[in-house]
């Protein structure tokens, strides 16, 4: 059982060194979501097609949900 579910205890310094690349990749992911959402909002402003607004709101919702469940800001 211990071979399948290996547990590791980190010191706080080791944990932050382990978590830093993961946090950077998450922030890049959120930045891309935000950029695509802003792009579609701008398209909505110019073309007035609701599908662009709905898609940008969908992306913002995904970003908020992912942020609530995956990023620890403390």
GROMACS .gro file of C-alpha atoms in nm:
model
   74
    1UNK     CA    1   0.000   0.000   0.000
    2UNK     CA    2   0.281   0.243   0.079
    3UNK     CA    3   0.432   0.190  -0.268
    4UNK     CA    4   0.115   0.319  -0.432
    5UNK     CA    5   0.045   0.612  -0.200
    6UNK     CA    6   0.387   0.754  -0.123
    7UNK     CA    7   0.375   1.044   0.121
    8UNK     CA    8   0.651   1.297   0.155
    9UNK     CA    9   0.702   1.562   0.420
   10UNK     CA   10   0.866   1.883   0.306
   11UNK     CA   11   1.035   2.152   0.504
   12UNK     CA   12   0.887   2.492   0.425
   13UNK     CA   13   1.188   2.587   0.211
   14UNK     CA   14   1.175   2.261   0.016
   15UNK     CA   15   0.802   2.300  -0.036
   16UNK     CA   16   0.840   2.651  -0.178
   17UNK     CA   17   1.118   2.532  -0.410
   18UNK     CA   18   0.890   2.250  -0.527
   19UNK     CA   19   0.584   2.474  -0.562
   20UNK     CA   20   0.750   2.773  -0.738
   21UNK     CA   21   0.762   2.621  -1.092
   22UNK     CA   22   0.405   2.497  -1.053
   23UNK     CA   23   0.287   2.842  -0.949
   24UNK     CA   24   0.467   3.000  -1.244
   25UNK     CA   25   0.300   2.762  -1.488
   26UNK     CA   26  -0.042   2.831  -1.332
   27UNK     CA   27   0.009   3.206  -1.363
   28UNK     CA   28   0.104   3.165  -1.730
   29UNK     CA   29  -0.214   2.960  -1.778
   30UNK     CA   30  -0.427   3.229  -1.612
   31UNK     CA   31  -0.255   3.500  -1.813
   32UNK     CA   32  -0.336   3.322  -2.137
   33UNK     CA   33  -0.699   3.276  -2.030
   34UNK     CA   34  -0.723   3.644  -1.942
   35UNK     CA   35  -0.563   3.755  -2.269
   36UNK     CA   36  -0.798   3.541  -2.479
   37UNK     CA   37  -1.095   3.667  -2.279
   38UNK     CA   38  -0.998   4.032  -2.329
   39UNK     CA   39  -0.943   3.964  -2.700
   40UNK     CA   40  -1.295   3.826  -2.733
   41UNK     CA   41  -1.442   4.116  -2.536
   42UNK     CA   42  -1.278   4.354  -2.784
   43UNK     CA   43  -1.420   4.156  -3.076
   44UNK     CA   44  -1.762   4.176  -2.910
   45UNK     CA   45  -1.732   4.554  -2.876
   46UNK     CA   46  -1.651   4.595  -3.246
   47UNK     CA   47  -1.885   4.334  -3.397
   48UNK     CA   48  -2.170   4.322  -3.140
   49UNK     CA   49  -2.204   3.945  -3.174
   50UNK     CA   50  -2.309   3.795  -2.843
   51UNK     CA   51  -2.118   3.473  -2.897
   52UNK     CA   52  -1.790   3.658  -2.831
   53UNK     CA   53  -1.923   3.802  -2.507
   54UNK     CA   54  -2.050   3.462  -2.394
   55UNK     CA   55  -1.719   3.296  -2.474
   56UNK     CA   56  -1.520   3.561  -2.288
   57UNK     CA   57  -1.748   3.525  -1.984
   58UNK     CA   58  -1.705   3.149  -2.005
   59UNK     CA   59  -1.326   3.186  -2.005
   60UNK     CA   60  -1.338   3.424  -1.711
   61UNK     CA   61  -1.557   3.177  -1.522
   62UNK     CA   62  -1.310   2.896  -1.592
   63UNK     CA   63  -1.023   3.116  -1.471
   64UNK     CA   64  -1.205   3.206  -1.150
   65UNK     CA   65  -1.299   2.845  -1.078
   66UNK     CA   66  -0.946   2.720  -1.150
   67UNK     CA   67  -0.806   2.998  -0.935
   68UNK     CA   68  -1.029   2.913  -0.643
   69UNK     CA   69  -0.936   2.546  -0.645
   70UNK     CA   70  -0.573   2.538  -0.755
   71UNK     CA   71  -0.383   2.848  -0.645
   72UNK     CA   72  -0.285   2.914  -0.285
   73UNK     CA   73  -0.226   3.288  -0.245
   74UNK     CA   74  -0.120   3.274   0.119
   0.00000   0.00000   0.00000
